[in-house]
mmCIF file of C-alpha atoms in Angstrom:
data_model
loop_
_atom_site.group_PDB
_atom_site.id
_atom_site.type_symbol
_atom_site.label_atom_id
_atom_site.label_comp_id
_atom_site.label_asym_id
_atom_site.label_seq_id
_atom_site.Cartn_x
_atom_site.Cartn_y
_atom_site.Cartn_z
ATOM 1 C CA MET A 111 -0.072 0.049 0.037
ATOM 2 C CA ALA A 112 1.083 3.598 -0.717
ATOM 3 C CA LYS A 113 2.380 5.666 2.113
ATOM 4 C CA ASN A 114 -0.005 8.209 3.557
ATOM 5 C CA THR A 115 -0.205 11.117 5.885
ATOM 6 C CA VAL A 116 -2.604 11.313 8.861
ATOM 7 C CA VAL A 117 -3.331 14.226 11.148
ATOM 8 C CA GLU A 118 -5.393 13.776 14.206
ATOM 9 C CA ILE A 119 -6.680 17.138 15.530
ATOM 10 C CA SER A 120 -7.959 16.445 18.994
ATOM 11 C CA VAL A 121 -9.219 19.160 21.473
ATOM 12 C CA ASN A 122 -5.786 19.567 22.933
ATOM 13 C CA GLN A 123 -3.200 18.091 20.611
ATOM 14 C CA ILE A 124 -2.337 17.998 16.972
ATOM 15 C CA LYS A 125 -0.912 14.494 16.017
ATOM 16 C CA ALA A 126 0.593 13.633 12.704
ATOM 17 C CA ILE A 127 2.200 10.519 11.252
ATOM 18 C CA THR A 128 3.372 9.277 7.889
ATOM 19 C CA GLY A 129 3.365 5.545 7.029
ATOM 20 C CA GLN A 130 1.543 2.598 5.711
ATOM 21 C CA LEU A 131 -0.009 -0.721 6.429
ATOM 22 C CA ASN A 132 2.020 -3.678 5.052
ATOM 23 C CA LYS A 133 1.258 -7.365 5.437
ATOM 24 C CA ASN A 134 -1.050 -6.665 8.411
ATOM 25 C CA LYS A 135 1.425 -4.481 10.325
ATOM 26 C CA PHE A 136 1.803 -0.757 10.351
ATOM 27 C CA GLU A 137 5.169 0.896 9.106
ATOM 28 C CA ILE A 138 5.781 4.374 10.543
ATOM 29 C CA ASP A 139 8.146 6.817 9.161
ATOM 30 C CA ASN A 140 7.538 9.788 11.227
ATOM 31 C CA ILE A 141 5.420 11.190 14.264
ATOM 32 C CA VAL A 142 4.929 14.652 15.337
ATOM 33 C CA ILE A 143 2.800 15.624 18.389
ATOM 34 C CA GLU A 144 2.195 19.190 19.481
ATOM 35 C CA PRO A 145 -0.358 21.191 21.560
ATOM 36 C CA ALA A 146 -3.477 22.510 19.852
ATOM 37 C CA GLU A 147 -5.709 25.480 20.373
ATOM 38 C CA GLU A 148 -8.236 23.989 23.043
ATOM 39 C CA ASP A 149 -11.068 26.090 21.779
ATOM 40 C CA PHE A 150 -10.555 25.640 18.078
ATOM 41 C CA TYR A 151 -13.760 23.434 17.653
ATOM 42 C CA PHE A 152 -15.887 25.570 20.188
ATOM 43 C CA SER A 153 -15.158 29.230 19.206
ATOM 44 C CA ASN A 154 -15.405 31.365 16.054
ATOM 45 C CA ASN A 155 -12.457 33.715 17.300
ATOM 46 C CA ALA A 156 -10.370 34.558 14.332
ATOM 47 C CA ASN A 157 -7.175 34.482 16.358
ATOM 48 C CA ILE A 158 -7.862 30.989 17.587
ATOM 49 C CA PHE A 159 -8.380 29.911 14.088
ATOM 50 C CA ASN A 160 -5.103 31.584 12.948
ATOM 51 C CA ASN A 161 -3.146 30.183 15.858
ATOM 52 C CA GLN A 162 -4.198 26.763 15.044
ATOM 53 C CA GLY A 163 -3.119 27.380 11.467
ATOM 54 C CA HIS A 164 0.285 28.265 12.685
ATOM 55 C CA ARG A 165 0.396 25.202 14.952
ATOM 56 C CA LEU A 166 -0.863 22.919 12.177
ATOM 57 C CA LYS A 167 1.866 24.268 9.733
ATOM 58 C CA ALA A 168 4.528 23.826 12.180
ATOM 59 C CA VAL A 169 3.442 20.217 12.656
ATOM 60 C CA LEU A 170 3.425 19.358 9.016
ATOM 61 C CA ASP A 171 6.685 20.986 8.297
ATOM 62 C CA LYS A 172 8.236 18.850 11.078
ATOM 63 C CA LEU A 173 6.537 15.858 9.641
ATOM 64 C CA GLY A 174 8.131 16.448 6.299
ATOM 65 C CA THR A 175 5.249 14.938 4.255
ATOM 66 C CA LYS A 176 5.479 15.492 0.478
ATOM 67 C CA SER A 177 1.809 14.662 -0.143
ATOM 68 C CA LYS A 178 -0.766 17.395 -0.204
ATOM 69 C CA LYS A 179 -3.554 15.024 0.438
ATOM 70 C CA ILE A 180 -4.154 14.138 3.948
ATOM 71 C CA SER A 181 -6.482 11.859 6.012
ATOM 72 C CA VAL A 182 -7.920 13.887 9.022
ATOM 73 C CA ILE A 183 -9.238 12.332 12.288
ATOM 74 C CA ILE A 184 -11.541 14.438 14.588
ATOM 75 C CA PRO A 185 -12.425 13.857 18.247
ATOM 76 C CA ASP A 186 -15.355 11.660 19.424
ATOM 77 C CA ALA A 187 -16.177 14.629 21.560
ATOM 78 C CA ILE A 188 -17.689 16.510 18.506
ATOM 79 C CA THR A 189 -19.421 13.686 16.840
ATOM 80 C CA TYR A 190 -22.484 11.720 17.362
ATOM 81 C CA ASN A 191 -22.183 7.961 17.210
ATOM 82 C CA ASN A 192 -24.656 5.242 16.907
ATOM 83 C CA PHE A 193 -24.792 1.453 15.846
ATOM 84 C CA LYS A 194 -28.134 -0.037 14.536
ATOM 85 C CA ILE A 195 -29.300 -3.065 12.594
ATOM 86 C CA TYR A 196 -31.194 -2.432 9.401
ATOM 87 C CA PRO A 197 -32.660 -4.539 6.628
ATOM 88 C CA ASN A 198 -30.278 -5.266 3.936
ATOM 89 C CA LEU A 199 -31.255 -2.362 1.647
ATOM 90 C CA ARG A 200 -29.749 -0.602 -1.338
ATOM 91 C CA GLU A 201 -27.397 2.087 -0.319
ATOM 92 C CA LYS A 202 -29.715 4.955 -1.207
ATOM 93 C CA GLU A 203 -32.685 3.271 0.642
ATOM 94 C CA LEU A 204 -30.289 2.502 3.717
ATOM 95 C CA TYR A 205 -29.274 6.083 3.954
ATOM 96 C CA ALA A 206 -32.805 7.312 3.883
ATOM 97 C CA ALA A 207 -33.720 4.865 6.564
ATOM 98 C CA VAL A 208 -30.831 5.928 8.693
ATOM 99 C CA ARG A 209 -31.786 9.776 8.179
ATOM 100 C CA PHE A 210 -35.401 8.997 9.036
ATOM 101 C CA GLN A 211 -34.179 7.759 12.625
ATOM 102 C CA ALA A 212 -31.258 10.029 12.949
ATOM 103 C CA ASP A 213 -33.141 12.503 15.338
ATOM 104 C CA GLN A 214 -33.237 9.875 17.876
ATOM 105 C CA PHE A 215 -29.523 10.347 18.710
ATOM 106 C CA ILE A 216 -28.533 13.606 16.995
ATOM 107 C CA PRO A 217 -29.761 16.663 19.105
ATOM 108 C CA LEU A 218 -29.441 19.011 16.029
ATOM 109 C CA PRO A 219 -31.543 19.667 12.964
ATOM 110 C CA LEU A 220 -30.351 17.198 10.272
ATOM 111 C CA ASN A 221 -29.601 19.970 7.753
ATOM 112 C CA LYS A 222 -26.814 21.069 10.171
ATOM 113 C CA VAL A 223 -24.971 17.844 10.105
ATOM 114 C CA ASN A 224 -23.072 15.445 7.853
ATOM 115 C CA ILE A 225 -24.025 11.736 8.270
ATOM 116 C CA ASP A 226 -21.836 8.945 7.196
ATOM 117 C CA ILE A 227 -22.752 5.313 7.478
ATOM 118 C CA ASP A 228 -20.506 2.315 7.540
ATOM 119 C CA VAL A 229 -21.603 -1.315 7.066
ATOM 120 C CA LEU A 230 -19.813 -3.390 9.657
ATOM 121 C CA GLU A 231 -21.342 -6.763 9.257
ATOM 122 C CA GLU A 232 -23.914 -8.780 7.464
ATOM 123 C CA THR A 233 -25.958 -11.449 9.054
ATOM 124 C CA ILE A 234 -25.414 -15.099 7.790
ATOM 125 C CA ASP A 235 -28.737 -15.027 6.037
ATOM 126 C CA LYS A 236 -27.915 -11.817 4.446
ATOM 127 C CA LYS A 237 -31.122 -10.065 5.439
ATOM 128 C CA LYS A 238 -29.778 -7.582 7.939
ATOM 129 C CA LEU A 239 -26.746 -5.379 8.426
ATOM 130 C CA LEU A 240 -24.996 -3.880 11.305
ATOM 131 C CA ILE A 241 -24.537 -0.110 10.533
ATOM 132 C CA MET A 242 -22.229 2.294 12.209
ATOM 133 C CA ILE A 243 -23.482 5.980 11.978
ATOM 134 C CA VAL A 244 -21.480 8.930 12.673
ATOM 135 C CA ALA A 245 -22.689 12.380 12.532
ATOM 136 C CA VAL A 246 -20.970 15.839 12.778
ATOM 137 C CA GLU A 247 -21.847 19.428 12.619
ATOM 138 C CA LYS A 248 -21.342 20.855 9.148
ATOM 139 C CA THR A 249 -19.607 23.985 10.632
ATOM 140 C CA HIS A 250 -16.841 21.689 12.107
ATOM 141 C CA ILE A 251 -16.120 20.066 8.720
ATOM 142 C CA GLN A 252 -16.039 23.434 7.110
ATOM 143 C CA LYS A 253 -13.678 24.916 9.537
ATOM 144 C CA LEU A 254 -11.434 21.952 9.159
ATOM 145 C CA ILE A 255 -11.380 22.266 5.405
ATOM 146 C CA ASN A 256 -10.629 25.989 5.697
ATOM 147 C CA LEU A 257 -7.823 25.361 8.234
ATOM 148 C CA PHE A 258 -6.118 22.845 5.881
ATOM 149 C CA GLU A 259 -6.585 25.131 2.883
ATOM 150 C CA VAL A 260 -4.793 27.987 4.676
ATOM 151 C CA VAL A 261 -1.640 25.738 5.209
ATOM 152 C CA GLY A 262 -1.871 24.440 1.625
ATOM 153 C CA PHE A 263 -3.215 20.838 2.154
ATOM 154 C CA ILE A 264 -6.383 19.048 1.121
ATOM 155 C CA PRO A 265 -8.291 16.762 3.596
ATOM 156 C CA GLU A 266 -8.889 13.712 1.442
ATOM 157 C CA ARG A 267 -10.872 12.012 4.253
ATOM 158 C CA ILE A 268 -12.334 13.127 7.537
ATOM 159 C CA GLU A 269 -13.368 10.443 10.211
ATOM 160 C CA ASN A 270 -13.713 10.261 13.845
ATOM 161 C CA GLN A 271 -11.669 8.353 16.425
ATOM 162 C CA LEU A 272 -14.160 5.630 16.630
ATOM 163 C CA SER A 273 -13.950 4.909 12.937
ATOM 164 C CA ALA A 274 -10.116 5.066 12.883
ATOM 165 C CA LEU A 275 -9.694 2.824 15.766
ATOM 166 C CA GLY A 276 -12.179 0.284 14.310
ATOM 167 C CA LYS A 277 -9.976 0.031 11.122
ATOM 168 C CA THR A 278 -6.850 -0.340 13.084
ATOM 169 C CA ILE A 279 -8.222 -3.327 14.958
ATOM 170 C CA THR A 280 -9.690 -4.783 11.892
ATOM 171 C CA TYR A 281 -6.868 -4.577 9.430
ATOM 172 C CA ALA A 282 -4.020 -5.456 11.898
ATOM 173 C CA SER A 283 -5.000 -9.130 11.929
ATOM 174 C CA GLU A 284 -1.946 -10.011 14.159
ATOM 175 C CA LEU A 285 -3.533 -7.950 16.818
ATOM 176 C CA LYS A 286 -5.137 -10.534 19.132
ATOM 177 C CA LEU A 287 -7.742 -9.177 21.610
ATOM 178 C CA SER A 288 -10.400 -10.934 23.558
ATOM 179 C CA ASP A 289 -13.903 -9.476 24.189
ATOM 180 C CA SER A 290 -12.985 -6.013 25.722
ATOM 181 C CA LEU A 291 -13.940 -2.570 26.587
ATOM 182 C CA LEU A 292 -11.581 -0.303 24.700
ATOM 183 C CA ILE A 293 -11.269 3.092 26.699
ATOM 184 C CA ASN A 294 -10.269 6.297 24.754
ATOM 185 C CA PHE A 295 -9.451 8.567 27.774
ATOM 186 C CA ASP A 296 -9.523 11.851 25.817
ATOM 187 C CA TYR A 297 -9.299 15.518 26.884
ATOM 188 C CA ASN A 298 -12.903 16.546 27.545
ATOM 189 C CA THR A 299 -14.633 13.067 27.119
ATOM 190 C CA THR A 300 -14.141 9.580 27.423
ATOM 191 C CA THR A 301 -15.415 6.956 24.856
ATOM 192 C CA VAL A 302 -15.897 3.362 25.618
ATOM 193 C CA TYR A 303 -15.824 1.065 22.620
ATOM 194 C CA PHE A 304 -17.350 -2.506 22.806
ATOM 195 C CA TYR A 305 -15.145 -5.004 20.972
ATOM 196 C CA ASN A 306 -16.131 -8.696 20.062
ATOM 197 C CA GLU A 307 -13.197 -10.987 19.475
ATOM 198 C CA GLN A 308 -15.159 -13.459 17.299
ATOM 199 C CA ARG A 309 -16.574 -10.877 14.976
ATOM 200 C CA ARG A 310 -13.252 -8.770 15.069
ATOM 201 C CA LEU A 311 -15.151 -5.365 15.382
ATOM 202 C CA ILE A 312 -16.312 -2.635 17.593
ATOM 203 C CA TYR A 313 -20.147 -3.228 17.672
ATOM 204 C CA ASN A 314 -20.959 -0.169 19.860
ATOM 205 C CA SER A 315 -19.767 2.943 21.862
ATOM 206 C CA HIS A 316 -20.570 5.183 24.604
ATOM 207 C CA THR A 317 -19.133 8.598 25.184
ATOM 208 C CA PHE A 318 -19.298 10.466 28.485
ATOM 209 C CA GLN A 319 -18.316 13.862 29.731
ATOM 210 C CA ASN A 320 -15.408 13.018 32.001
ATOM 211 C CA GLY A 321 -11.903 13.489 30.645
ATOM 212 C CA TYR A 322 -8.306 14.386 31.367
ATOM 213 C CA ASN A 323 -9.202 18.087 31.612
ATOM 214 C CA LEU A 324 -11.636 17.422 34.436
ATOM 215 C CA PHE A 325 -8.803 15.723 36.412
ATOM 216 C CA ILE A 326 -6.457 18.685 35.755
ATOM 217 C CA LYS A 327 -9.024 21.326 36.734
ATOM 218 C CA GLU A 328 -10.009 19.512 39.865
ATOM 219 C CA LEU A 329 -6.509 19.228 41.066
ATOM 220 C CA ALA A 330 -5.473 22.583 40.216
ATOM 221 C CA LEU A 331 -8.457 24.095 42.105
ATOM 222 C CA PHE A 332 -7.973 22.048 45.171
ATOM 223 C CA ALA A 333 -4.206 22.586 45.341
ATOM 224 C CA ASN A 334 -4.285 26.237 44.224
ATOM 225 C CA ILE A 335 -1.724 25.547 41.486
ATOM 226 C CA THR A 336 -1.508 25.997 37.757
ATOM 227 C CA LYS A 337 -2.848 23.585 35.268
ATOM 228 C CA ALA A 338 0.637 22.825 33.995
ATOM 229 C CA GLU A 339 1.736 21.963 37.579
ATOM 230 C CA ALA A 340 -1.444 19.749 37.798
ATOM 231 C CA GLU A 341 -0.630 17.881 34.773
ATOM 232 C CA LYS A 342 3.014 17.136 36.056
ATOM 233 C CA ILE A 343 1.591 15.762 39.240
ATOM 234 C CA LEU A 344 -0.903 13.491 37.471
ATOM 235 C CA SER A 345 1.666 12.057 35.364
ATOM 236 C CA ALA A 346 4.153 11.433 37.864
ATOM 237 C CA THR A 347 2.255 10.516 40.870
ATOM 238 C CA GLN A 348 0.146 7.285 41.241
ATOM 239 C CA ILE A 349 -3.535 8.115 41.557
ATOM 240 C CA ASN A 350 -3.991 5.964 44.719
ATOM 241 C CA SER A 351 -1.110 7.765 46.644
ATOM 242 C CA ASN A 352 -0.396 11.141 48.339
ATOM 243 C CA ASN A 353 -4.221 11.767 48.953
ATOM 244 C CA LEU A 354 -4.944 12.070 45.145
ATOM 245 C CA THR A 355 -7.646 9.536 45.300
ATOM 246 C CA GLU A 356 -9.546 11.428 47.936
ATOM 247 C CA ILE A 357 -8.980 14.799 46.209
ATOM 248 C CA LEU A 358 -10.251 13.411 42.830
ATOM 249 C CA LYS A 359 -12.894 11.111 44.456
ATOM 250 C CA PRO A 360 -16.056 12.710 42.922
ATOM 251 C CA ILE A 361 -14.379 12.558 39.396
ATOM 252 C CA LEU A 362 -13.054 9.005 39.866
ATOM 253 C CA SER A 363 -16.358 7.680 41.184
ATOM 254 C CA ASP A 364 -18.213 9.204 38.091
ATOM 255 C CA PHE A 365 -15.535 7.729 35.768
ATOM 256 C CA THR A 366 -15.419 4.172 37.246
ATOM 257 C CA ARG A 367 -19.316 4.264 37.446
ATOM 258 C CA GLU A 368 -19.550 4.807 33.769
ATOM 259 C CA ILE A 369 -17.051 2.189 32.871
ATOM 260 C CA TYR A 370 -18.928 -0.259 35.211
ATOM 261 C CA GLN A 371 -22.185 0.470 33.568
ATOM 262 C CA SER A 372 -20.640 -0.156 30.156
ATOM 263 C CA VAL A 373 -19.540 -3.588 31.314
ATOM 264 C CA ASN A 374 -23.056 -4.245 32.565
ATOM 265 C CA VAL A 375 -24.494 -3.083 29.168
ATOM 266 C CA ALA A 376 -22.170 -5.365 27.239
ATOM 267 C CA GLN A 377 -23.287 -8.363 29.340
ATOM 268 C CA SER A 378 -26.923 -7.784 29.843
ATOM 269 C CA LYS A 379 -27.828 -6.248 26.432
ATOM 270 C CA TYR A 380 -25.429 -7.850 24.179
ATOM 271 C CA GLY A 381 -24.563 -11.035 25.873
ATOM 272 C CA SER A 382 -20.821 -10.301 25.743
ATOM 273 C CA ILE A 383 -18.588 -11.264 28.697
ATOM 274 C CA VAL A 384 -16.170 -8.473 28.912
ATOM 275 C CA LYS A 385 -12.712 -10.194 29.652
ATOM 276 C CA ASN A 386 -10.568 -7.028 29.803
ATOM 277 C CA ILE A 387 -10.547 -3.292 29.762
ATOM 278 C CA ILE A 388 -7.963 -1.775 27.679
ATOM 279 C CA PHE A 389 -6.847 1.910 27.595
ATOM 280 C CA THR A 390 -6.241 2.819 23.873
ATOM 281 C CA SER A 391 -5.111 6.309 24.591
ATOM 282 C CA GLY A 392 -4.374 8.635 27.469
ATOM 283 C CA ALA A 393 -3.237 5.810 29.814
ATOM 284 C CA ASN A 394 -0.007 7.629 30.868
ATOM 285 C CA LYS A 395 -1.633 11.090 31.412
ATOM 286 C CA VAL A 396 -3.137 10.035 34.946
ATOM 287 C CA LEU A 397 -0.612 7.687 36.468
ATOM 288 C CA GLY A 398 -2.249 4.520 37.576
ATOM 289 C CA LEU A 399 -5.746 5.405 36.266
ATOM 290 C CA PRO A 400 -5.998 2.159 34.367
ATOM 291 C CA GLN A 401 -4.974 0.027 37.293
ATOM 292 C CA TYR A 402 -7.510 1.950 39.602
ATOM 293 C CA THR A 403 -10.254 1.536 37.096
ATOM 294 C CA ALA A 404 -9.679 -2.158 36.791
ATOM 295 C CA GLN A 405 -9.556 -2.736 40.391
ATOM 296 C CA THR A 406 -12.518 -0.840 41.184
ATOM 297 C CA ILE A 407 -14.790 -2.414 38.654
ATOM 298 C CA LYS A 408 -13.171 -5.773 39.317
ATOM 299 C CA CYS A 409 -12.178 -6.500 35.709
ATOM 300 C CA SER A 410 -8.874 -7.420 34.202
ATOM 301 C CA LEU A 411 -6.620 -4.826 32.819
ATOM 302 C CA ALA A 412 -4.911 -5.619 29.393
ATOM 303 C CA GLN A 413 -2.660 -3.749 26.910
ATOM 304 C CA ILE A 414 -2.419 -3.712 23.099
ATOM 305 C CA ASN A 415 0.770 -5.462 22.261
ATOM 306 C CA ILE A 416 2.620 -3.116 19.953
ATOM 307 C CA ASN A 417 4.575 -6.011 18.422
ATOM 308 C CA ASN A 418 1.318 -7.329 17.003
ATOM 309 C CA LEU A 419 0.378 -3.787 15.743
ATOM 310 C CA VAL A 420 3.660 -2.185 14.261
ATOM 311 C CA ASP A 421 6.578 -3.527 12.576
ATOM 312 C CA LEU A 422 9.158 -2.028 14.859
ATOM 313 C CA ASN A 423 12.021 -3.003 12.493
ATOM 314 C CA LYS A 424 10.637 -0.603 9.917
ATOM 315 C CA SER A 425 9.420 2.003 12.286
ATOM 316 C CA LYS A 426 12.524 3.540 13.825
ATOM 317 C CA ILE A 427 10.834 6.087 15.784
ATOM 318 C CA LEU A 428 8.437 3.716 17.471
ATOM 319 C CA HIS A 429 11.371 1.224 17.889
ATOM 320 C CA GLN A 430 13.154 3.927 20.026
ATOM 321 C CA ASN A 431 10.090 5.048 21.900
ATOM 322 C CA PRO A 432 7.373 2.350 21.997
ATOM 323 C CA ALA A 433 5.144 4.341 24.290
ATOM 324 C CA LEU A 434 4.292 6.753 21.445
ATOM 325 C CA ALA A 435 2.149 3.965 19.943
ATOM 326 C CA ASN A 436 -0.469 4.532 22.639
ATOM 327 C CA ASP A 437 -0.674 8.164 21.455
ATOM 328 C CA ILE A 438 -1.047 7.563 17.939
ATOM 329 C CA ILE A 439 -3.261 4.452 17.743
ATOM 330 C CA ASN A 440 -6.202 6.417 16.350
ATOM 331 C CA CYS A 441 -3.987 7.726 13.613
ATOM 332 C CA LEU A 442 -2.978 4.257 12.536
ATOM 333 C CA GLY A 443 -6.401 3.483 11.147
ATOM 334 C CA GLY A 444 -6.381 6.690 9.316
ATOM 335 C CA LEU A 445 -3.391 5.477 7.120
ATOM 336 C CA ILE A 446 -5.907 2.980 5.615
ATOM 337 C CA ILE A 447 -7.808 4.546 2.689
#
């Protein structure tokens, strides 16, 4: 497969990679991760847009990509995701059926959103389809297109973290995962992905408003320190030591309750026995959070084996720093066009 360029613009970071999928493993040439403008998606301020443009240009310059066409990944936090089973209809009829029911999970007028559908699975009798539906405000898409045009690049494809991670798992066939909850611990939100081993796919997801920024704000407010100081403490101090657990108790309780409820939904609604929880991103930002979560909800904690995901012999940057794989796992799926 040809080498591609992927840029993930999350709420607080811009991540960019170049590479390809080759024989079921990813080969990564370069990785650049820099801070983003936190209010980019939520503000119409021209200065914020211009600053984001400068940040994006600096990232792409460091990346050294020659291609002007780029795959873009946006955060789950600004999208609306749903999974539904539909009759096996023609594409036009299927899309019409999706739009007819879309107001059940999209809290916006449909003329203000772009809706994308992806057929994930067909039943054995070929009568029904499992569809993943992703919707995003048109204003977000147009802002991204304008941003890339300013720096001289063309977004060839725009997808969210859920879609990109799903492709990562599906195409990296050496990646062996049991029935698991995959946890995307992001800046403003956390998304839980329900993964089924036998079907090799994510079959549902749940996004809730509890992310890294909430941990930072709570600690900074309690200790009367800056957000930067709070970030350093969270990344260097075990969550269950030095009274951090007590300070962050309300946030931790809410976080683990959401995860526990997701485990229950997987078991009661879908009949899936969750064997592991896996933090796909953000695991190192709050030291010990994965272990604390697993212990609290009484579930096994697992990790994605980078050796089954990336060809380290052909990915010098990851060979030198394997921990980076956790930061760019969503970007890997974006390499697949």
